[in-house]
Amino acid sequence: MHPAPSIILFSTLSGLGFGLLVFLGVGAIQPVGPAAAAFHGIGLGLAVAGLVSSTFHLGRPERAWRSFTQWRTSWLSREAWAAVGALLAASLFALTAVLGAPVPLLGLLSAALCLLTVLCTAMIYASIRAVPRWHHWTTPATFLLWCLGGGAILAAQTWLAAMILLAAGVLQVATWRRGDDAFAALGQTVGTATGLGARVEPLERPHTGESYLTHEMVFRVGRRHADRLRLIALLLAVVAPTFLLLLVPSHAAGLVALLCFAAGILAQRWLFFAEAEHTVGLYYGAPGGRTT
Amino acid sequence: MTMLPAGTERSLGLVIDLDICVGCHACVIACKGWNDAAYGAPLSDRDPYGAEPEGTFLNRVHSYEVVPEEGAAQTVHFPKSCLHCEDAPCVTVCPTGASLKRAEDGIVLVNEAACIGCGLCAWACPYGARERDPSAGVMKKCTLCVDRIYNDALPERDREPACVRTCPSNARHFGDLADPESAASRMVAAREGFDLMPDLGTRPVNKYLPPRPKDERVDVLAPLLEPVAEEPSGLLGWLDRQLGKL
């Protein structure tokens, strides 16, 4: 799948923001006065920035309000509702915290809605059967763990952050390994896609140039390239922040840890899209396996 | 509304005969021509006369080389457009309700006035039947020429999808696949029409008819070309033997 920068930026930023809002909501940190304004402001700011950037990939962003209507069937619509609910609850909780009288119940509601939003985002991908690498419980699980990991770094929960990051890293490696076999496990080939039997080879494409389909869904990434990026993602999102948080207890180190983590998540999200094989690739002769 | 209807009164769709499609792309052009001036936004092109021309199409023809169990390889042309699935995943993922399946005839349509162009329906479709038009910013897909098939202003013979109407080899057929007595359904039954990727649970309405097995190739000249004598004799034999001694 095409790794669109707006979507990668959206889930990275909003994941960080919602993660921090979760830790604020459950009362893991209870800043007061100006510190409260700063913490809640950062959480809300990141979440809103992410949501705004997600509208950049729309063909008609001025109609985005319509996406609130189909919550019965569409995870994207549910995400819209959850995001608005989360931002409302988090804003009200932030207001009470800044005023010095935080309402714990409102905080819990805010935390739950923030997690629900991230779950909905992940379910948009996990619900797509045509992309077997995504169509699995590990998709929401990794999204939620990375969200909590980022939130823990922002909330300066050193030990907790380290543990979540390690767990997320382990799950991520398992997810990548499972994902590498997912397309083959779906059992679809150019033979089943065309119904023409076991020995079918594309002879000519339907178009001499590119098309929306090849741009959007027949994206291929080299194996060596992907392996290197996976390593970079793990080093930046897990190893570097863990060492910095545990061994260098200072604000500067915390900031570096956060930046490393964000860069690692950008790499992870790029891979999430770039490595995902869509069944439409079969019509263009792109097999489930990746090219070198 | 993106809830799928419990059932449809009719299931209008296409039957595509892979045995006789000659890969001329006339259906692609007829489709583009009609849908440029009819339902919804026109199908735009980018850089049409430049180095990297690209455009939005609702119907595209792939070509494949198929190697049967026995015999020589065959070229099979494979037109692909929306299959108007009974369990259309492109409909349920739509956040705005722009993507819909009509209860009366089963046609899967995009209400372009409500489409935000998020592209999620194109991701959800396993077949690549939807494309976002770069100029209009909305999702485009086969409408089964909904503005032809019910159009009283057209002569009756033209009230079928443009691709079907134009096909010079009669490889495309249009009909109600829910009615077992329709010509389209009878053709599917007779020729063992099949679904594309049926395991994905989309239950496509459109059916494809397989290429017929080719006749065994008979070489009419072979019996006449058998060697008349295995060993040369006479003058030629003598010459051959003398030369062999050298």
XYZ file of C-alpha atoms in Angstrom:
538
model
C 0.000 0.000 0.000
C 1.127 3.540 -0.710
C 2.664 5.075 2.424
C 0.913 8.457 2.329
C 2.833 10.975 4.490
C -0.379 12.568 5.795
C -1.689 9.270 7.188
C 1.698 8.264 8.642
C 2.034 11.659 10.325
C -1.566 11.470 11.567
C -1.285 8.171 13.370
C 2.177 8.979 14.772
C 1.210 12.379 16.183
C -2.266 11.460 17.366
C -0.897 8.242 18.878
C 1.547 10.271 20.963
C -1.098 12.801 21.950
C -3.758 10.257 22.893
C -1.098 8.260 24.767
C -0.253 11.238 26.963
C -3.945 12.015 27.499
C -4.454 8.416 28.697
C -1.751 8.797 31.378
C -3.169 12.171 32.405
C -6.688 10.772 32.468
C -5.935 7.812 34.727
C -4.020 10.124 37.075
C -0.566 8.592 36.566
C 0.674 12.159 36.620
C -1.306 14.967 38.193
C 0.316 18.249 37.184
C -1.149 21.414 38.670
C -1.323 25.022 37.538
C 0.812 26.006 34.541
C 2.329 22.504 34.367
C -1.187 21.096 33.984
C -1.860 23.523 31.139
C 1.417 22.476 29.492
C 0.883 18.701 29.794
C -2.770 18.721 28.750
C -1.973 21.260 26.027
C 0.755 19.048 24.548
C -1.533 15.991 24.591
C -4.467 17.817 23.011
C -2.209 19.658 20.558
C -0.595 16.475 19.245
C -3.942 14.690 18.960
C -5.561 17.603 17.111
C -2.529 18.091 14.826
C -2.710 14.427 13.907
C -6.438 14.522 13.206
C -6.079 17.661 11.086
C -3.279 16.119 9.018
C -5.473 13.070 8.396
C -7.889 15.245 6.403
C -5.095 16.136 3.931
C -5.412 12.823 2.124
C -9.123 13.330 1.441
C -10.251 14.183 -2.068
C -12.982 16.483 -0.698
C -11.964 17.535 2.836
C -14.775 20.135 3.046
C -17.250 17.250 3.321
C -15.408 15.555 6.196
C -18.398 16.137 8.515
C -20.301 13.499 6.578
C -18.024 10.824 8.001
C -19.991 10.958 11.273
C -23.024 9.317 9.706
C -22.126 5.646 9.141
C -20.931 4.492 12.570
C -23.050 1.335 12.304
C -20.743 -0.274 9.759
C -17.671 1.897 9.206
C -14.646 1.966 11.531
C -13.622 5.274 9.960
C -16.948 6.764 11.030
C -16.557 5.254 14.517
C -13.079 6.762 14.673
C -14.546 10.185 13.911
C -17.043 9.875 16.779
C -14.478 8.463 19.195
C -12.005 11.229 18.339
C -14.525 13.987 18.940
C -15.661 12.335 22.184
C -12.059 11.888 23.328
C -11.118 15.483 22.533
C -14.236 16.809 24.295
C -13.695 14.710 27.429
C -9.963 15.433 27.464
C -10.545 19.171 27.040
C -13.084 19.274 29.898
C -10.754 17.233 32.098
C -7.878 19.556 31.171
C -10.013 22.543 32.148
C -10.814 21.064 35.556
C -7.139 20.146 36.061
C -5.888 23.616 35.167
C -8.480 25.145 37.488
C -7.090 22.953 40.267
C -10.117 20.691 40.706
C -9.640 17.675 38.403
C -12.657 15.357 38.191
C -11.241 11.777 38.296
C -14.299 10.255 36.625
C -13.952 12.667 33.696
C -10.282 11.702 33.477
C -11.107 8.023 33.276
C -13.716 8.713 30.596
C -11.165 10.753 28.651
C -8.563 7.961 28.908
C -11.079 5.333 27.763
C -12.198 7.413 24.776
C -8.585 8.128 23.784
C -7.809 4.409 23.736
C -11.054 3.770 21.848
C -10.006 6.275 19.173
C -6.664 4.525 18.646
C -8.488 1.180 18.551
C -10.874 2.501 15.874
C -7.952 3.816 13.807
C -6.279 0.417 13.924
C -9.537 -1.385 13.143
C -9.889 0.606 9.906
C -6.832 -1.313 8.718
C -7.493 -4.582 10.537
C -10.979 -4.873 9.005
C -9.649 -4.953 5.429
C -9.588 -8.540 4.261
C -7.910 -7.688 0.971
C -4.744 -6.748 2.922
C -3.959 -9.910 4.899
C -0.952 -8.370 6.632
C -3.344 -5.970 8.383
C -6.304 -8.300 8.837
C -5.241 -9.607 12.255
C -5.557 -8.792 15.970
C -1.879 -7.760 16.077
C -2.791 -4.568 14.178
C -4.889 -3.024 17.000
C -2.563 -4.558 19.612
C 0.565 -2.884 18.176
C -1.207 0.441 17.644
C -2.419 0.456 21.257
C 0.937 -0.580 22.740
C 2.904 2.006 20.738
C 0.347 4.647 21.773
C 0.771 3.753 25.438
C 4.566 3.621 25.050
C 4.670 7.128 23.590
C 2.313 8.393 26.278
C 4.483 6.895 29.004
C 7.575 8.669 27.625
C 5.702 11.985 27.456
C 4.366 11.437 30.982
C 7.919 10.661 32.175
C 6.948 7.230 33.521
C 10.451 5.848 33.093
C 10.124 2.237 34.260
C 6.622 1.803 32.923
C 7.674 3.338 29.589
C 10.626 0.965 29.328
C 8.441 -2.054 30.016
C 5.747 -1.025 27.534
C 8.358 -0.263 24.867
C 9.993 -3.658 25.325
C 6.607 -5.399 25.132
C 5.693 -3.357 22.057
C 9.019 -4.228 20.449
C 8.536 -7.957 21.036
C 4.973 -7.808 19.701
C 6.152 -5.770 16.711
C 8.779 -8.364 15.761
C 6.171 -11.128 16.062
C 3.769 -9.031 13.970
C 6.348 -8.524 11.226
C 7.186 -12.225 11.115
C 3.508 -13.218 11.000
C 2.869 -10.542 8.382
C 5.571 -11.908 6.071
C 3.592 -15.123 5.649
C 0.119 -13.559 5.775
C -0.352 -13.058 2.053
C 0.679 -16.599 1.196
C -1.607 -17.887 3.968
C -4.594 -16.151 2.339
C -4.156 -18.620 -0.522
C -4.978 -16.181 -3.328
C -2.897 -16.231 -6.482
C -3.161 -14.724 -9.940
C -4.901 -18.032 -10.726
C -7.740 -17.481 -8.242
C -7.853 -13.742 -9.002
C -8.538 -14.459 -12.670
C -10.045 -17.932 -12.295
C -7.695 -19.103 -15.048
C -6.026 -21.979 -13.212
C -2.648 -22.789 -11.818
C -0.317 -21.510 -14.522
C -1.133 -17.896 -15.312
C 1.344 -15.122 -16.053
C 0.540 -11.481 -16.759
C 1.312 -10.748 -20.380
C 0.253 -7.126 -20.756
C -0.978 -4.547 -18.294
C -4.278 -2.864 -19.085
C -2.527 0.503 -19.224
C 0.887 1.581 -20.467
C 1.426 4.111 -17.683
C 0.560 4.077 -14.017
C -2.933 4.283 -12.536
C -4.612 5.041 -9.218
C -4.534 1.316 -8.498
C -0.817 0.877 -9.077
C 0.042 4.099 -7.213
C -2.168 3.322 -4.257
C -2.107 -0.439 -3.862
C 0.679 -2.056 -5.854
C 3.487 -0.513 -3.826
C 6.500 -2.742 -3.381
C 9.408 -2.420 -1.033
C 12.695 -4.251 -1.296
C 13.398 -6.961 1.261
C 16.843 -5.669 2.252
C 15.500 -2.140 2.460
C 12.625 -3.299 4.684
C 14.870 -5.348 6.979
C 17.124 -2.350 7.502
C 14.159 -0.103 8.269
C 12.784 -2.630 10.745
C 16.074 -2.568 12.586
C 16.111 1.233 12.555
C 12.523 1.334 13.845
C 13.372 -0.999 16.733
C 16.574 0.854 17.637
C 14.832 4.237 17.616
C 11.485 3.280 19.133
C 12.629 0.746 21.747
C 16.374 0.534 22.406
C 17.334 4.220 22.397
C 14.423 5.531 24.532
C 14.752 2.659 27.024
C 18.452 3.333 27.626
C 18.004 7.080 27.766
C 15.072 6.892 30.194
C 16.682 4.380 32.538
C 20.329 5.495 32.469
C 20.221 9.265 31.916
C 17.576 10.728 34.206
C 17.302 14.262 32.891
C 14.766 16.348 30.990
C 17.106 16.697 28.011
C 17.527 12.935 27.799
C 13.738 12.585 28.028
C 13.328 14.935 25.072
C 15.905 13.005 23.029
C 14.146 9.766 23.979
C 10.848 11.215 22.772
C 12.321 12.380 19.464
C 13.993 9.008 18.907
C 10.695 7.261 19.672
C 8.729 9.485 17.280
C 11.264 8.867 14.494
C 11.117 5.126 15.169
C 7.318 5.162 14.997
C 7.446 7.075 11.707
C 9.654 4.294 10.312
C 7.339 1.635 11.741
C 4.252 3.308 10.230
C 5.974 3.736 6.855
C 6.676 0.003 6.869
C 3.115 -0.723 8.026
C 1.842 0.715 4.744
C 4.730 0.027 2.381
C 4.962 -3.664 3.258
C 1.213 -4.324 3.144
C 0.308 -6.354 0.060
C -3.146 -5.875 -1.465
C -4.867 -8.621 -3.465
C -5.260 -6.255 -6.431
C -1.493 -6.636 -6.887
C -2.192 -10.164 -8.119
C -3.734 -8.780 -11.311
C -0.509 -6.891 -11.958
C 1.712 -9.872 -11.302
C 2.864 -8.697 -7.879
C 3.099 -11.862 -5.794
C 2.584 -11.971 -2.053
C 6.288 -12.131 -1.512
C 8.394 -9.028 -1.668
C 11.009 -8.209 -4.255
C 14.639 -7.883 -3.320
C -26.524 4.338 3.745
C -23.695 1.858 4.023
C -25.669 -0.987 5.568
C -25.989 -3.646 2.892
C -29.583 -4.469 1.970
C -30.812 -7.808 3.387
C -31.443 -8.893 -0.165
C -31.956 -7.341 -3.560
C -35.002 -7.785 -5.788
C -32.761 -8.298 -8.790
C -29.024 -8.780 -9.176
C -28.050 -6.934 -12.313
C -24.563 -7.684 -13.516
C -22.275 -8.699 -16.328
C -21.253 -12.049 -17.729
C -17.854 -11.865 -19.400
C -16.811 -14.604 -21.799
C -13.044 -15.059 -21.573
C -13.209 -17.493 -24.488
C -14.142 -14.903 -27.056
C -12.788 -11.625 -25.691
C -10.229 -10.505 -28.276
C -8.669 -7.832 -26.064
C -9.565 -4.923 -28.354
C -10.282 -2.552 -25.412
C -13.395 -1.224 -27.184
C -15.348 -1.730 -23.933
C -12.770 0.393 -22.097
C -13.175 3.225 -24.572
C -16.985 2.961 -24.759
C -17.131 3.005 -20.948
C -14.874 6.021 -20.726
C -16.781 7.768 -23.493
C -20.207 7.288 -21.921
C -19.141 8.011 -18.371
C -17.285 11.153 -19.378
C -20.575 12.766 -20.237
C -23.059 10.989 -18.022
C -23.471 9.984 -14.354
C -21.304 12.052 -12.021
C -17.973 13.747 -12.551
C -16.177 13.068 -15.851
C -13.290 10.597 -15.871
C -10.251 12.818 -16.035
C -6.893 12.199 -17.691
C -3.523 13.500 -16.632
C -0.702 14.272 -19.028
C -2.689 12.598 -21.857
C -0.228 13.501 -24.629
C 2.882 13.630 -22.448
C 5.485 11.161 -21.313
C 3.454 9.611 -18.507
C -0.209 9.567 -19.469
C -2.599 8.409 -16.785
C -6.330 8.424 -16.385
C -9.365 7.256 -14.486
C -11.130 4.226 -15.935
C -14.030 2.110 -14.698
C -13.121 -0.865 -16.821
C -9.683 -2.158 -17.750
C -8.547 -5.121 -19.833
C -5.600 -7.195 -18.611
C -3.932 -9.871 -20.750
C -2.551 -13.118 -19.389
C -0.659 -16.087 -20.682
C -2.311 -19.301 -19.536
C -0.557 -22.645 -19.802
C -3.133 -25.455 -19.800
C -2.440 -28.967 -18.472
C -1.907 -30.108 -22.043
C -1.240 -28.207 -25.193
C 0.239 -24.859 -26.052
C 0.064 -21.664 -24.015
C -2.932 -19.392 -24.662
C -3.381 -15.659 -24.448
C -6.475 -14.740 -22.437
C -7.770 -11.183 -22.341
C -9.375 -10.335 -19.042
C -11.705 -7.323 -18.721
C -12.152 -6.230 -15.125
C -14.676 -3.813 -13.666
C -16.847 -3.663 -10.534
C -18.403 -7.072 -9.796
C -21.361 -5.546 -7.878
C -20.793 -7.981 -4.985
C -23.676 -9.157 -2.784
C -21.434 -8.695 0.279
C -19.627 -5.638 -0.993
C -16.850 -4.699 1.464
C -16.482 -1.314 -0.275
C -19.980 -0.345 0.894
C -19.740 -1.123 4.598
C -16.397 0.655 5.141
C -17.671 3.962 3.727
C -17.828 6.551 6.524
C -20.222 8.935 4.756
C -22.886 6.725 3.219
C -21.779 7.728 -0.283
C -21.073 4.107 -1.154
C -24.280 2.119 -1.457
C -25.839 -1.041 -2.822
C -29.301 -0.546 -4.287
C -31.977 -2.841 -2.896
C -34.009 -2.796 -6.113
C -31.383 -4.017 -8.589
C -28.196 -4.687 -6.607
C -26.105 -2.044 -8.375
C -23.228 -0.744 -6.227
C -23.044 3.021 -6.687
C -21.208 6.056 -5.349
C -23.265 9.124 -4.439
C -20.613 11.572 -5.560
C -22.219 14.499 -3.752
C -21.532 12.796 -0.407
C -18.126 11.228 -1.194
C -15.126 12.669 0.667
C -12.615 10.759 -1.451
C -10.920 9.025 1.471
C -10.189 5.989 -0.695
C -11.055 3.450 1.979
C -13.548 1.710 -0.351
C -10.786 1.231 -2.923
C -8.648 -0.403 -0.222
C -11.528 -2.633 0.869
C -12.229 -3.907 -2.661
C -10.085 -7.011 -3.307
C -10.437 -6.557 -7.085
C -9.302 -2.982 -7.663
C -12.659 -1.871 -9.027
C -12.579 1.659 -7.640
C -10.376 4.604 -8.484
C -10.257 8.124 -7.103
C -10.548 10.727 -9.798
C -7.689 13.193 -9.248
C -9.656 16.147 -10.598
C -13.030 15.600 -8.932
C -11.547 14.134 -5.729
C -14.315 11.530 -5.513
C -14.359 7.781 -5.962
C -15.375 6.479 -9.377
C -16.610 3.012 -10.206
C -18.716 1.087 -12.715
C -22.353 2.221 -12.462
C -23.522 -0.599 -14.729
C -24.541 2.389 -16.862
C -27.468 3.042 -14.546
C -28.263 6.061 -16.737
C -28.577 3.887 -19.867
C -30.354 0.753 -18.706
C -33.458 2.626 -17.439
C -33.235 5.458 -19.969
C -36.499 5.772 -21.902
C -34.923 8.392 -24.153
C -32.673 5.730 -25.672
C -33.800 3.145 -28.219
C -34.461 -0.140 -26.449
C -31.424 -1.898 -27.936
C -29.182 0.754 -26.359
C -30.559 0.193 -22.846
C -27.635 -1.888 -21.731
C -24.197 -0.908 -20.391
C -21.987 0.868 -22.945
C -19.324 -1.857 -22.708
C -21.861 -4.578 -23.552
C -23.420 -2.551 -26.348
C -20.082 -1.898 -28.009
C -18.332 -5.272 -27.663
C -17.627 -6.377 -31.261
C -17.087 -10.039 -30.366
C -20.144 -10.347 -28.095
C -17.957 -11.315 -25.137
C -19.950 -9.192 -22.680
C -23.500 -9.846 -21.571
C -25.826 -8.006 -19.233
C -28.711 -9.411 -17.231
C -30.354 -10.322 -13.947
C -28.131 -12.955 -12.352
C -30.701 -13.544 -9.583
C -33.204 -14.828 -12.140
C -32.188 -18.385 -13.092
C -34.231 -18.080 -16.295
C -32.472 -14.975 -17.601
C -30.255 -15.421 -20.660
C -27.266 -14.368 -18.590
C -27.957 -16.946 -15.865
C -28.539 -19.725 -18.394
C -25.229 -18.896 -20.047
C -23.453 -19.051 -16.669
C -25.047 -22.430 -15.919
C -24.202 -23.864 -19.345
C -20.614 -22.671 -19.391
C -19.771 -23.125 -15.691
C -19.319 -19.440 -15.041
C -17.193 -18.647 -12.008
C -16.554 -15.982 -9.364
C -13.236 -14.174 -8.873
C -11.540 -15.023 -5.535
C -14.722 -16.600 -4.082
C -12.919 -17.456 -0.816
C -12.874 -13.777 0.141
C -16.620 -13.964 0.782
C -17.640 -10.997 -1.376
C -20.153 -13.026 -3.430
C -19.656 -11.205 -6.748
C -22.676 -10.853 -9.037
C -20.593 -10.585 -12.227
C -19.560 -13.943 -13.603
C -16.734 -14.978 -15.895
C -16.989 -17.770 -18.450
C -13.796 -19.846 -18.811
C -11.908 -20.228 -22.095
C -13.164 -23.355 -23.867
C -10.659 -26.204 -24.194
C -8.938 -25.868 -27.528
C -9.333 -28.579 -30.183
C -6.421 -30.954 -30.440
C -4.046 -29.740 -33.098
C -4.054 -32.019 -36.134
C -0.986 -31.798 -38.363
C -2.374 -32.589 -41.806
C 1.020 -32.572 -43.516
C 2.778 -34.919 -41.095
C 1.733 -38.218 -42.785
C 2.966 -36.926 -46.164
C 6.360 -35.932 -44.819
C 7.436 -39.281 -43.415
C 10.842 -40.357 -44.760
C 10.399 -42.814 -47.648
C 13.665 -44.706 -46.990
C 15.580 -44.865 -43.711
C 18.824 -46.112 -45.383
C 19.935 -44.566 -48.683
C 20.290 -47.063 -51.559
C 21.263 -47.009 -55.254
C 23.657 -44.358 -56.521
C 23.076 -42.162 -53.493
C 23.816 -45.127 -51.191
C 27.019 -45.938 -53.054
C 28.127 -42.291 -52.888
C 27.302 -42.168 -49.187
C 29.320 -45.330 -48.489
C 32.331 -44.109 -50.549
C 32.328 -40.750 -48.833
C 32.090 -42.466 -45.455
C 35.321 -44.350 -46.207
C 37.348 -41.193 -46.758
